[in-house]
């Protein structure tokens, strides 16, 4: 069962375009906000026993990390946050030893990354989940969708599955039997599409920018927030919580380092009452803590 539909705020396409353009500026030139100097700095810091270097996407992950800086300082650690705006480089940098940890991905994505790349990254601890939402583009509501309408969804394995399940919950498509949140589904797994919807697979970071050009879009929580969209307030329908909780965002590290002093200090600071309060008050249901 899908959650109750929500009435979105009156956001204009122009306003959404403006937020998306801000995101686009970050994703230009290879997708990473960091420059070579920052990368060199992170590499050096990763070898410092009292500096914890963590890669993160800007919103909400880097913001949540920054909320924990004072707590880490009280424990004698300096937190160095390196921001990335794609879903590949933070894991690559962690594998290469340039980071002590990263915080941007959910468990199914991490598992899929390890499988596809032969890596051995581990989920050190759970932090939160971000409900997916379906957002209005050229069409204002699900009920108004016309035959052949276009819907943009993320094109990476686990997130595409998640988007397709949400479209199924909204009654727009039907997937073949056996598709669940841990599957790697694509639009080829659609068995019923009564409105002949044009499902467009697009890089997750480009979805907010594409919103004005499609009828609807299913957007990842972090990229929605960067474009000034909140799943709890602005989406037409939000994800079933039972599905959303499968996609818990984790702090990841190299396998075998889960109990290191740095990771345990990071866990203590991030899973604090102060950070939980910050998340609740800042994201208002678009980010839900699990600790």
PDB file of C-alpha atoms in Angstrom:
ATOM      1  CA  UNK A   1       0.000   0.000   0.000  1.00  0.00           C
ATOM      2  CA  UNK A   2       1.230   3.438  -0.836  1.00  0.00           C
ATOM      3  CA  UNK A   3       1.099   6.243   1.655  1.00  0.00           C
ATOM      4  CA  UNK A   4      -1.639   8.825   1.489  1.00  0.00           C
ATOM      5  CA  UNK A   5      -1.121  11.318  -1.322  1.00  0.00           C
ATOM      6  CA  UNK A   6       0.046  14.743  -0.299  1.00  0.00           C
ATOM      7  CA  UNK A   7      -0.841  18.126  -1.725  1.00  0.00           C
ATOM      8  CA  UNK A   8       2.402  19.763  -2.853  1.00  0.00           C
ATOM      9  CA  UNK A   9       3.365  23.316  -2.025  1.00  0.00           C
ATOM     10  CA  UNK A  10       2.805  25.857  -4.757  1.00  0.00           C
ATOM     11  CA  UNK A  11       6.302  25.814  -6.164  1.00  0.00           C
ATOM     12  CA  UNK A  12       6.724  27.239  -9.628  1.00  0.00           C
ATOM     13  CA  UNK A  13       8.706  25.475 -12.333  1.00  0.00           C
ATOM     14  CA  UNK A  14      10.949  28.527 -12.403  1.00  0.00           C
ATOM     15  CA  UNK A  15      11.742  28.090  -8.728  1.00  0.00           C
ATOM     16  CA  UNK A  16      12.463  24.393  -9.221  1.00  0.00           C
ATOM     17  CA  UNK A  17      14.664  25.195 -12.218  1.00  0.00           C
ATOM     18  CA  UNK A  18      16.596  27.671 -10.062  1.00  0.00           C
ATOM     19  CA  UNK A  19      17.243  25.024  -7.420  1.00  0.00           C
ATOM     20  CA  UNK A  20      18.218  22.519 -10.069  1.00  0.00           C
ATOM     21  CA  UNK A  21      20.628  24.967 -11.684  1.00  0.00           C
ATOM     22  CA  UNK A  22      22.381  25.309  -8.330  1.00  0.00           C
ATOM     23  CA  UNK A  23      22.715  21.509  -8.284  1.00  0.00           C
ATOM     24  CA  UNK A  24      23.929  21.490 -11.898  1.00  0.00           C
ATOM     25  CA  UNK A  25      26.686  23.942 -11.071  1.00  0.00           C
ATOM     26  CA  UNK A  26      27.921  21.504  -8.452  1.00  0.00           C
ATOM     27  CA  UNK A  27      27.792  18.471 -10.731  1.00  0.00           C
ATOM     28  CA  UNK A  28      29.697  20.028 -13.649  1.00  0.00           C
ATOM     29  CA  UNK A  29      33.203  18.890 -14.599  1.00  0.00           C
ATOM     30  CA  UNK A  30      33.090  15.269 -13.540  1.00  0.00           C
ATOM     31  CA  UNK A  31      30.529  15.452 -10.773  1.00  0.00           C
ATOM     32  CA  UNK A  32      32.729  16.248  -7.791  1.00  0.00           C
ATOM     33  CA  UNK A  33      32.756  19.500  -5.916  1.00  0.00           C
ATOM     34  CA  UNK A  34      36.258  18.856  -4.637  1.00  0.00           C
ATOM     35  CA  UNK A  35      39.280  20.207  -6.497  1.00  0.00           C
ATOM     36  CA  UNK A  36      42.754  18.703  -6.591  1.00  0.00           C
ATOM     37  CA  UNK A  37      43.917  20.716  -3.581  1.00  0.00           C
ATOM     38  CA  UNK A  38      41.016  19.435  -1.504  1.00  0.00           C
ATOM     39  CA  UNK A  39      41.699  15.893  -2.664  1.00  0.00           C
ATOM     40  CA  UNK A  40      45.355  16.183  -1.654  1.00  0.00           C
ATOM     41  CA  UNK A  41      44.274  17.596   1.689  1.00  0.00           C
ATOM     42  CA  UNK A  42      41.833  14.730   2.297  1.00  0.00           C
ATOM     43  CA  UNK A  43      44.487  12.153   1.430  1.00  0.00           C
ATOM     44  CA  UNK A  44      46.888  13.638   3.960  1.00  0.00           C
ATOM     45  CA  UNK A  45      44.183  14.016   6.598  1.00  0.00           C
ATOM     46  CA  UNK A  46      43.085  10.382   6.210  1.00  0.00           C
ATOM     47  CA  UNK A  47      46.456   9.350   7.613  1.00  0.00           C
ATOM     48  CA  UNK A  48      46.201  11.622  10.663  1.00  0.00           C
ATOM     49  CA  UNK A  49      45.191   9.758  13.830  1.00  0.00           C
ATOM     50  CA  UNK A  50      43.280  12.770  15.155  1.00  0.00           C
ATOM     51  CA  UNK A  51      41.616  13.836  11.897  1.00  0.00           C
ATOM     52  CA  UNK A  52      38.608  11.923  10.600  1.00  0.00           C
ATOM     53  CA  UNK A  53      38.081  12.490   6.873  1.00  0.00           C
ATOM     54  CA  UNK A  54      34.621  11.634   5.598  1.00  0.00           C
ATOM     55  CA  UNK A  55      33.287  11.906   2.051  1.00  0.00           C
ATOM     56  CA  UNK A  56      29.662  12.962   1.695  1.00  0.00           C
ATOM     57  CA  UNK A  57      27.099  14.417  -0.651  1.00  0.00           C
ATOM     58  CA  UNK A  58      26.279  18.028   0.297  1.00  0.00           C
ATOM     59  CA  UNK A  59      22.660  17.637   1.396  1.00  0.00           C
ATOM     60  CA  UNK A  60      21.821  16.229   3.845  1.00  0.00           C
ATOM     61  CA  UNK A  61      24.913  14.162   4.601  1.00  0.00           C
ATOM     62  CA  UNK A  62      27.622  16.836   4.787  1.00  0.00           C
ATOM     63  CA  UNK A  63      25.256  19.062   6.738  1.00  0.00           C
ATOM     64  CA  UNK A  64      24.588  16.308   9.277  1.00  0.00           C
ATOM     65  CA  UNK A  65      28.314  15.626   9.595  1.00  0.00           C
ATOM     66  CA  UNK A  66      29.007  19.296  10.243  1.00  0.00           C
ATOM     67  CA  UNK A  67      26.417  19.215  13.036  1.00  0.00           C
ATOM     68  CA  UNK A  68      28.615  16.623  14.772  1.00  0.00           C
ATOM     69  CA  UNK A  69      31.888  18.563  14.558  1.00  0.00           C
ATOM     70  CA  UNK A  70      31.735  20.030  18.057  1.00  0.00           C
ATOM     71  CA  UNK A  71      31.045  16.649  19.633  1.00  0.00           C
ATOM     72  CA  UNK A  72      34.044  15.165  17.852  1.00  0.00           C
ATOM     73  CA  UNK A  73      36.207  18.124  18.845  1.00  0.00           C
ATOM     74  CA  UNK A  74      35.313  17.457  22.479  1.00  0.00           C
ATOM     75  CA  UNK A  75      36.674  13.921  21.989  1.00  0.00           C
ATOM     76  CA  UNK A  76      39.913  15.281  20.527  1.00  0.00           C
ATOM     77  CA  UNK A  77      39.124  14.737  16.834  1.00  0.00           C
ATOM     78  CA  UNK A  78      38.996  17.130  13.897  1.00  0.00           C
ATOM     79  CA  UNK A  79      36.335  16.268  11.328  1.00  0.00           C
ATOM     80  CA  UNK A  80      37.266  16.927   7.711  1.00  0.00           C
ATOM     81  CA  UNK A  81      34.230  16.710   5.395  1.00  0.00           C
ATOM     82  CA  UNK A  82      34.955  16.262   1.678  1.00  0.00           C
ATOM     83  CA  UNK A  83      31.912  16.870  -0.502  1.00  0.00           C
ATOM     84  CA  UNK A  84      31.042  14.899  -3.636  1.00  0.00           C
ATOM     85  CA  UNK A  85      28.028  15.318  -5.895  1.00  0.00           C
ATOM     86  CA  UNK A  86      27.886  11.886  -7.502  1.00  0.00           C
ATOM     87  CA  UNK A  87      27.454   8.347  -6.201  1.00  0.00           C
ATOM     88  CA  UNK A  88      30.714   6.768  -7.414  1.00  0.00           C
ATOM     89  CA  UNK A  89      33.666   8.896  -6.334  1.00  0.00           C
ATOM     90  CA  UNK A  90      33.015   8.733  -2.570  1.00  0.00           C
ATOM     91  CA  UNK A  91      33.380   4.943  -2.668  1.00  0.00           C
ATOM     92  CA  UNK A  92      36.379   5.059  -4.977  1.00  0.00           C
ATOM     93  CA  UNK A  93      38.115   7.549  -2.685  1.00  0.00           C
ATOM     94  CA  UNK A  94      37.372   5.334   0.323  1.00  0.00           C
ATOM     95  CA  UNK A  95      38.795   2.264  -1.418  1.00  0.00           C
ATOM     96  CA  UNK A  96      41.906   4.266  -2.375  1.00  0.00           C
ATOM     97  CA  UNK A  97      42.518   5.344   1.222  1.00  0.00           C
ATOM     98  CA  UNK A  98      41.810   9.035   0.703  1.00  0.00           C
ATOM     99  CA  UNK A  99      38.926   8.873   3.188  1.00  0.00           C
ATOM    100  CA  UNK A 100      38.408   7.232   6.556  1.00  0.00           C
ATOM    101  CA  UNK A 101      34.688   6.801   5.863  1.00  0.00           C
ATOM    102  CA  UNK A 102      31.879   8.033   3.676  1.00  0.00           C
ATOM    103  CA  UNK A 103      28.266   8.937   4.297  1.00  0.00           C
ATOM    104  CA  UNK A 104      25.978   9.178   1.275  1.00  0.00           C
ATOM    105  CA  UNK A 105      24.604   5.761   0.344  1.00  0.00           C
ATOM    106  CA  UNK A 106      22.046   3.234   1.450  1.00  0.00           C
ATOM    107  CA  UNK A 107      22.782  -0.421   2.118  1.00  0.00           C
ATOM    108  CA  UNK A 108      21.472  -1.871  -1.196  1.00  0.00           C
ATOM    109  CA  UNK A 109      23.600   0.604  -3.158  1.00  0.00           C
ATOM    110  CA  UNK A 110      26.697  -0.275  -1.103  1.00  0.00           C
ATOM    111  CA  UNK A 111      26.119  -3.992  -1.626  1.00  0.00           C
ATOM    112  CA  UNK A 112      25.614  -3.489  -5.347  1.00  0.00           C
ATOM    113  CA  UNK A 113      28.768  -1.340  -5.600  1.00  0.00           C
ATOM    114  CA  UNK A 114      30.836  -4.038  -3.902  1.00  0.00           C
ATOM    115  CA  UNK A 115      29.380  -6.700  -6.195  1.00  0.00           C
ATOM    116  CA  UNK A 116      29.998  -4.747  -9.401  1.00  0.00           C
ATOM    117  CA  UNK A 117      33.478  -3.503  -8.490  1.00  0.00           C
ATOM    118  CA  UNK A 118      34.934  -6.371  -6.461  1.00  0.00           C
ATOM    119  CA  UNK A 119      35.420  -4.088  -3.464  1.00  0.00           C
ATOM    120  CA  UNK A 120      35.021  -4.843   0.224  1.00  0.00           C
ATOM    121  CA  UNK A 121      33.476  -1.774   1.813  1.00  0.00           C
ATOM    122  CA  UNK A 122      31.386  -2.266   4.941  1.00  0.00           C
ATOM    123  CA  UNK A 123      28.442  -0.528   6.570  1.00  0.00           C
ATOM    124  CA  UNK A 124      29.847   0.670   9.897  1.00  0.00           C
ATOM    125  CA  UNK A 125      26.536   1.902  11.320  1.00  0.00           C
ATOM    126  CA  UNK A 126      23.059   3.019  10.291  1.00  0.00           C
ATOM    127  CA  UNK A 127      21.976   6.675  10.284  1.00  0.00           C
ATOM    128  CA  UNK A 128      18.749   7.550   8.452  1.00  0.00           C
ATOM    129  CA  UNK A 129      16.517   6.983   5.475  1.00  0.00           C
ATOM    130  CA  UNK A 130      15.172   9.500   2.977  1.00  0.00           C
ATOM    131  CA  UNK A 131      11.703   8.724   1.585  1.00  0.00           C
ATOM    132  CA  UNK A 132      11.480   8.844  -2.205  1.00  0.00           C
ATOM    133  CA  UNK A 133       8.769  11.020  -3.677  1.00  0.00           C
ATOM    134  CA  UNK A 134       6.999  11.496  -6.995  1.00  0.00           C
ATOM    135  CA  UNK A 135       7.100  15.172  -7.954  1.00  0.00           C
ATOM    136  CA  UNK A 136       4.967  17.161 -10.368  1.00  0.00           C
ATOM    137  CA  UNK A 137       6.605  18.501 -13.512  1.00  0.00           C
ATOM    138  CA  UNK A 138       4.479  19.444 -16.502  1.00  0.00           C
ATOM    139  CA  UNK A 139       1.526  17.542 -15.019  1.00  0.00           C
ATOM    140  CA  UNK A 140       0.189  18.692 -11.659  1.00  0.00           C
ATOM    141  CA  UNK A 141      -1.134  15.394 -10.323  1.00  0.00           C
ATOM    142  CA  UNK A 142      -1.081  11.643 -10.841  1.00  0.00           C
ATOM    143  CA  UNK A 143      -4.771  11.659 -11.749  1.00  0.00           C
ATOM    144  CA  UNK A 144      -4.157  14.117 -14.606  1.00  0.00           C
ATOM    145  CA  UNK A 145      -1.518  11.990 -16.344  1.00  0.00           C
ATOM    146  CA  UNK A 146      -2.348  11.475 -20.007  1.00  0.00           C
ATOM    147  CA  UNK A 147      -1.593   8.499 -22.211  1.00  0.00           C
ATOM    148  CA  UNK A 148       2.097   8.532 -23.144  1.00  0.00           C
ATOM    149  CA  UNK A 149       3.117  10.909 -20.348  1.00  0.00           C
ATOM    150  CA  UNK A 150       6.804  10.984 -19.423  1.00  0.00           C
ATOM    151  CA  UNK A 151       8.190  10.008 -16.023  1.00  0.00           C
ATOM    152  CA  UNK A 152      11.874  10.358 -15.104  1.00  0.00           C
ATOM    153  CA  UNK A 153      13.456   7.894 -12.670  1.00  0.00           C
ATOM    154  CA  UNK A 154      17.047   7.287 -11.441  1.00  0.00           C
ATOM    155  CA  UNK A 155      19.069   4.966 -13.663  1.00  0.00           C
ATOM    156  CA  UNK A 156      21.277   3.190 -11.105  1.00  0.00           C
ATOM    157  CA  UNK A 157      20.314  -0.330 -10.043  1.00  0.00           C
ATOM    158  CA  UNK A 158      18.945  -0.137  -6.500  1.00  0.00           C
ATOM    159  CA  UNK A 159      17.464   3.338  -6.873  1.00  0.00           C
ATOM    160  CA  UNK A 160      15.746   2.433 -10.144  1.00  0.00           C
ATOM    161  CA  UNK A 161      14.129  -0.525  -8.398  1.00  0.00           C
ATOM    162  CA  UNK A 162      13.000   1.778  -5.628  1.00  0.00           C
ATOM    163  CA  UNK A 163      11.481   4.249  -8.088  1.00  0.00           C
ATOM    164  CA  UNK A 164       9.658   1.529 -10.019  1.00  0.00           C
ATOM    165  CA  UNK A 165       8.189   0.135  -6.795  1.00  0.00           C
ATOM    166  CA  UNK A 166       6.900   3.606  -5.955  1.00  0.00           C
ATOM    167  CA  UNK A 167       5.293   3.928  -9.392  1.00  0.00           C
ATOM    168  CA  UNK A 168       3.696   0.532  -8.817  1.00  0.00           C
ATOM    169  CA  UNK A 169       2.394   1.633  -5.412  1.00  0.00           C
ATOM    170  CA  UNK A 170       0.907   4.694  -7.113  1.00  0.00           C
ATOM    171  CA  UNK A 171      -1.041   2.380  -9.443  1.00  0.00           C
ATOM    172  CA  UNK A 172       0.762   3.527 -12.585  1.00  0.00           C
ATOM    173  CA  UNK A 173       2.564   0.310 -13.560  1.00  0.00           C
ATOM    174  CA  UNK A 174       2.826  -3.326 -12.554  1.00  0.00           C
ATOM    175  CA  UNK A 175       6.128  -5.158 -12.198  1.00  0.00           C
ATOM    176  CA  UNK A 176       6.758  -8.847 -12.723  1.00  0.00           C
ATOM    177  CA  UNK A 177       6.494 -11.107  -9.681  1.00  0.00           C
ATOM    178  CA  UNK A 178       9.492 -11.277  -7.374  1.00  0.00           C
ATOM    179  CA  UNK A 179      10.553  -7.641  -7.567  1.00  0.00           C
ATOM    180  CA  UNK A 180      11.263  -6.360  -4.074  1.00  0.00           C
ATOM    181  CA  UNK A 181      13.425  -3.563  -2.592  1.00  0.00           C
ATOM    182  CA  UNK A 182      16.550  -5.735  -2.753  1.00  0.00           C
ATOM    183  CA  UNK A 183      16.150  -6.524  -6.467  1.00  0.00           C
ATOM    184  CA  UNK A 184      17.889  -4.837  -9.384  1.00  0.00           C
ATOM    185  CA  UNK A 185      14.940  -3.985 -11.608  1.00  0.00           C
ATOM    186  CA  UNK A 186      14.725  -1.904 -14.773  1.00  0.00           C
ATOM    187  CA  UNK A 187      11.815  -0.710 -16.870  1.00  0.00           C
ATOM    188  CA  UNK A 188      12.149  -3.995 -18.792  1.00  0.00           C
ATOM    189  CA  UNK A 189      10.577  -5.627 -15.721  1.00  0.00           C
ATOM    190  CA  UNK A 190       7.328  -3.701 -16.214  1.00  0.00           C
ATOM    191  CA  UNK A 191       4.534  -6.122 -17.185  1.00  0.00           C
ATOM    192  CA  UNK A 192       1.623  -3.675 -17.248  1.00  0.00           C
ATOM    193  CA  UNK A 193       1.723  -0.028 -18.324  1.00  0.00           C
ATOM    194  CA  UNK A 194      -1.906   0.941 -19.005  1.00  0.00           C
ATOM    195  CA  UNK A 195      -1.132   4.592 -19.734  1.00  0.00           C
ATOM    196  CA  UNK A 196       1.810   3.750 -22.032  1.00  0.00           C
ATOM    197  CA  UNK A 197       4.016   5.889 -19.829  1.00  0.00           C
ATOM    198  CA  UNK A 198       7.396   6.908 -21.218  1.00  0.00           C
ATOM    199  CA  UNK A 199       9.743   5.865 -18.397  1.00  0.00           C
ATOM    200  CA  UNK A 200      13.006   7.781 -18.798  1.00  0.00           C
ATOM    201  CA  UNK A 201      16.073   6.479 -16.938  1.00  0.00           C
ATOM    202  CA  UNK A 202      18.251   9.461 -15.951  1.00  0.00           C
ATOM    203  CA  UNK A 203      21.292   9.904 -13.693  1.00  0.00           C
ATOM    204  CA  UNK A 204      19.977  10.578 -10.208  1.00  0.00           C
ATOM    205  CA  UNK A 205      21.768  13.911  -9.842  1.00  0.00           C
ATOM    206  CA  UNK A 206      20.114  15.192 -13.031  1.00  0.00           C
ATOM    207  CA  UNK A 207      16.523  14.438 -12.000  1.00  0.00           C
ATOM    208  CA  UNK A 208      15.695  17.833 -10.435  1.00  0.00           C
ATOM    209  CA  UNK A 209      17.009  19.594 -13.522  1.00  0.00           C
ATOM    210  CA  UNK A 210      14.854  17.343 -15.719  1.00  0.00           C
ATOM    211  CA  UNK A 211      11.668  17.915 -13.745  1.00  0.00           C
ATOM    212  CA  UNK A 212      10.437  20.821 -15.848  1.00  0.00           C
ATOM    213  CA  UNK A 213      10.790  18.740 -19.032  1.00  0.00           C
ATOM    214  CA  UNK A 214       8.809  15.656 -17.942  1.00  0.00           C
ATOM    215  CA  UNK A 215       5.338  15.126 -16.559  1.00  0.00           C
ATOM    216  CA  UNK A 216       6.507  13.580 -13.292  1.00  0.00           C
ATOM    217  CA  UNK A 217       9.815  12.544 -11.730  1.00  0.00           C
ATOM    218  CA  UNK A 218      10.810  10.167  -8.957  1.00  0.00           C
ATOM    219  CA  UNK A 219      13.688  11.878  -7.167  1.00  0.00           C
ATOM    220  CA  UNK A 220      16.189  10.650  -4.579  1.00  0.00           C
ATOM    221  CA  UNK A 221      15.810  12.359  -1.207  1.00  0.00           C
ATOM    222  CA  UNK A 222      19.196  14.086  -1.135  1.00  0.00           C
ATOM    223  CA  UNK A 223      18.921  15.498  -4.654  1.00  0.00           C
ATOM    224  CA  UNK A 224      15.361  16.619  -3.970  1.00  0.00           C
ATOM    225  CA  UNK A 225      16.535  18.520  -0.895  1.00  0.00           C
ATOM    226  CA  UNK A 226      19.332  20.180  -2.890  1.00  0.00           C
ATOM    227  CA  UNK A 227      16.683  21.441  -5.321  1.00  0.00           C
ATOM    228  CA  UNK A 228      14.536  22.798  -2.449  1.00  0.00           C
ATOM    229  CA  UNK A 229      12.043  19.922  -2.580  1.00  0.00           C
ATOM    230  CA  UNK A 230      10.926  18.018   0.510  1.00  0.00           C
ATOM    231  CA  UNK A 231       9.348  14.586   0.056  1.00  0.00           C
ATOM    232  CA  UNK A 232       7.208  15.003   3.161  1.00  0.00           C
ATOM    233  CA  UNK A 233       5.792  18.336   1.976  1.00  0.00           C
ATOM    234  CA  UNK A 234       6.134  18.691  -1.798  1.00  0.00           C
ATOM    235  CA  UNK A 235       5.719  15.246  -3.331  1.00  0.00           C
ATOM    236  CA  UNK A 236       2.493  13.924  -4.806  1.00  0.00           C
ATOM    237  CA  UNK A 237       3.025  10.605  -3.063  1.00  0.00           C
ATOM    238  CA  UNK A 238       5.772   9.329  -0.807  1.00  0.00           C
ATOM    239  CA  UNK A 239       7.349   5.952  -0.378  1.00  0.00           C
ATOM    240  CA  UNK A 240       5.866   3.200   1.734  1.00  0.00           C
ATOM    241  CA  UNK A 241       7.884   3.359   5.014  1.00  0.00           C
ATOM    242  CA  UNK A 242       8.399  -0.413   4.938  1.00  0.00           C
ATOM    243  CA  UNK A 243      10.263   0.006   1.649  1.00  0.00           C
ATOM    244  CA  UNK A 244      12.032   3.197   2.687  1.00  0.00           C
ATOM    245  CA  UNK A 245      13.545   1.568   5.764  1.00  0.00           C
ATOM    246  CA  UNK A 246      15.245  -1.031   3.584  1.00  0.00           C
ATOM    247  CA  UNK A 247      17.238   1.842   2.104  1.00  0.00           C
ATOM    248  CA  UNK A 248      18.794   3.038   5.341  1.00  0.00           C
ATOM    249  CA  UNK A 249      21.726   5.399   4.748  1.00  0.00           C
ATOM    250  CA  UNK A 250      24.922   4.201   6.380  1.00  0.00           C
ATOM    251  CA  UNK A 251      28.355   5.424   7.273  1.00  0.00           C
ATOM    252  CA  UNK A 252      30.681   3.133   5.326  1.00  0.00           C
ATOM    253  CA  UNK A 253      34.313   2.257   5.890  1.00  0.00           C
ATOM    254  CA  UNK A 254      36.817  -0.299   4.689  1.00  0.00           C
ATOM    255  CA  UNK A 255      36.011  -3.804   5.885  1.00  0.00           C
ATOM    256  CA  UNK A 256      37.772  -4.581   9.150  1.00  0.00           C
ATOM    257  CA  UNK A 257      37.837  -0.972  10.332  1.00  0.00           C
ATOM    258  CA  UNK A 258      34.304  -0.859  11.756  1.00  0.00           C
ATOM    259  CA  UNK A 259      35.588  -0.956  15.356  1.00  0.00           C
ATOM    260  CA  UNK A 260      38.506   1.417  14.903  1.00  0.00           C
ATOM    261  CA  UNK A 261      38.796   4.396  17.244  1.00  0.00           C
ATOM    262  CA  UNK A 262      37.935   6.836  14.475  1.00  0.00           C
ATOM    263  CA  UNK A 263      34.797   5.034  13.343  1.00  0.00           C
ATOM    264  CA  UNK A 264      33.574   4.519  16.889  1.00  0.00           C
ATOM    265  CA  UNK A 265      34.144   8.206  17.699  1.00  0.00           C
ATOM    266  CA  UNK A 266      32.248   9.134  14.552  1.00  0.00           C
ATOM    267  CA  UNK A 267      29.391   6.815  15.515  1.00  0.00           C
ATOM    268  CA  UNK A 268      29.125   8.289  18.996  1.00  0.00           C
ATOM    269  CA  UNK A 269      29.011  11.848  17.661  1.00  0.00           C
ATOM    270  CA  UNK A 270      26.583  11.190  14.803  1.00  0.00           C
ATOM    271  CA  UNK A 271      24.173   9.045  16.798  1.00  0.00           C
ATOM    272  CA  UNK A 272      23.795  11.673  19.496  1.00  0.00           C
ATOM    273  CA  UNK A 273      20.637  13.361  20.732  1.00  0.00           C
ATOM    274  CA  UNK A 274      21.913  16.693  19.392  1.00  0.00           C
ATOM    275  CA  UNK A 275      22.313  15.345  15.864  1.00  0.00           C
ATOM    276  CA  UNK A 276      18.914  13.662  15.993  1.00  0.00           C
ATOM    277  CA  UNK A 277      17.329  16.956  17.050  1.00  0.00           C
ATOM    278  CA  UNK A 278      19.170  18.769  14.258  1.00  0.00           C
ATOM    279  CA  UNK A 279      17.882  16.305  11.649  1.00  0.00           C
ATOM    280  CA  UNK A 280      14.298  16.416  12.899  1.00  0.00           C
ATOM    281  CA  UNK A 281      14.174  20.205  13.015  1.00  0.00           C
ATOM    282  CA  UNK A 282      16.062  20.825   9.771  1.00  0.00           C
ATOM    283  CA  UNK A 283      14.531  18.306   7.362  1.00  0.00           C
ATOM    284  CA  UNK A 284      11.008  17.975   8.772  1.00  0.00           C
ATOM    285  CA  UNK A 285      10.341  14.414   7.686  1.00  0.00           C
ATOM    286  CA  UNK A 286      12.447  14.372   4.518  1.00  0.00           C
ATOM    287  CA  UNK A 287      15.233  12.688   6.527  1.00  0.00           C
ATOM    288  CA  UNK A 288      14.245  10.151   9.202  1.00  0.00           C
ATOM    289  CA  UNK A 289      16.811   8.936  11.729  1.00  0.00           C
ATOM    290  CA  UNK A 290      16.930   5.254  12.716  1.00  0.00           C
ATOM    291  CA  UNK A 291      18.978   5.543  15.904  1.00  0.00           C
TER     292      UNK A 291
END
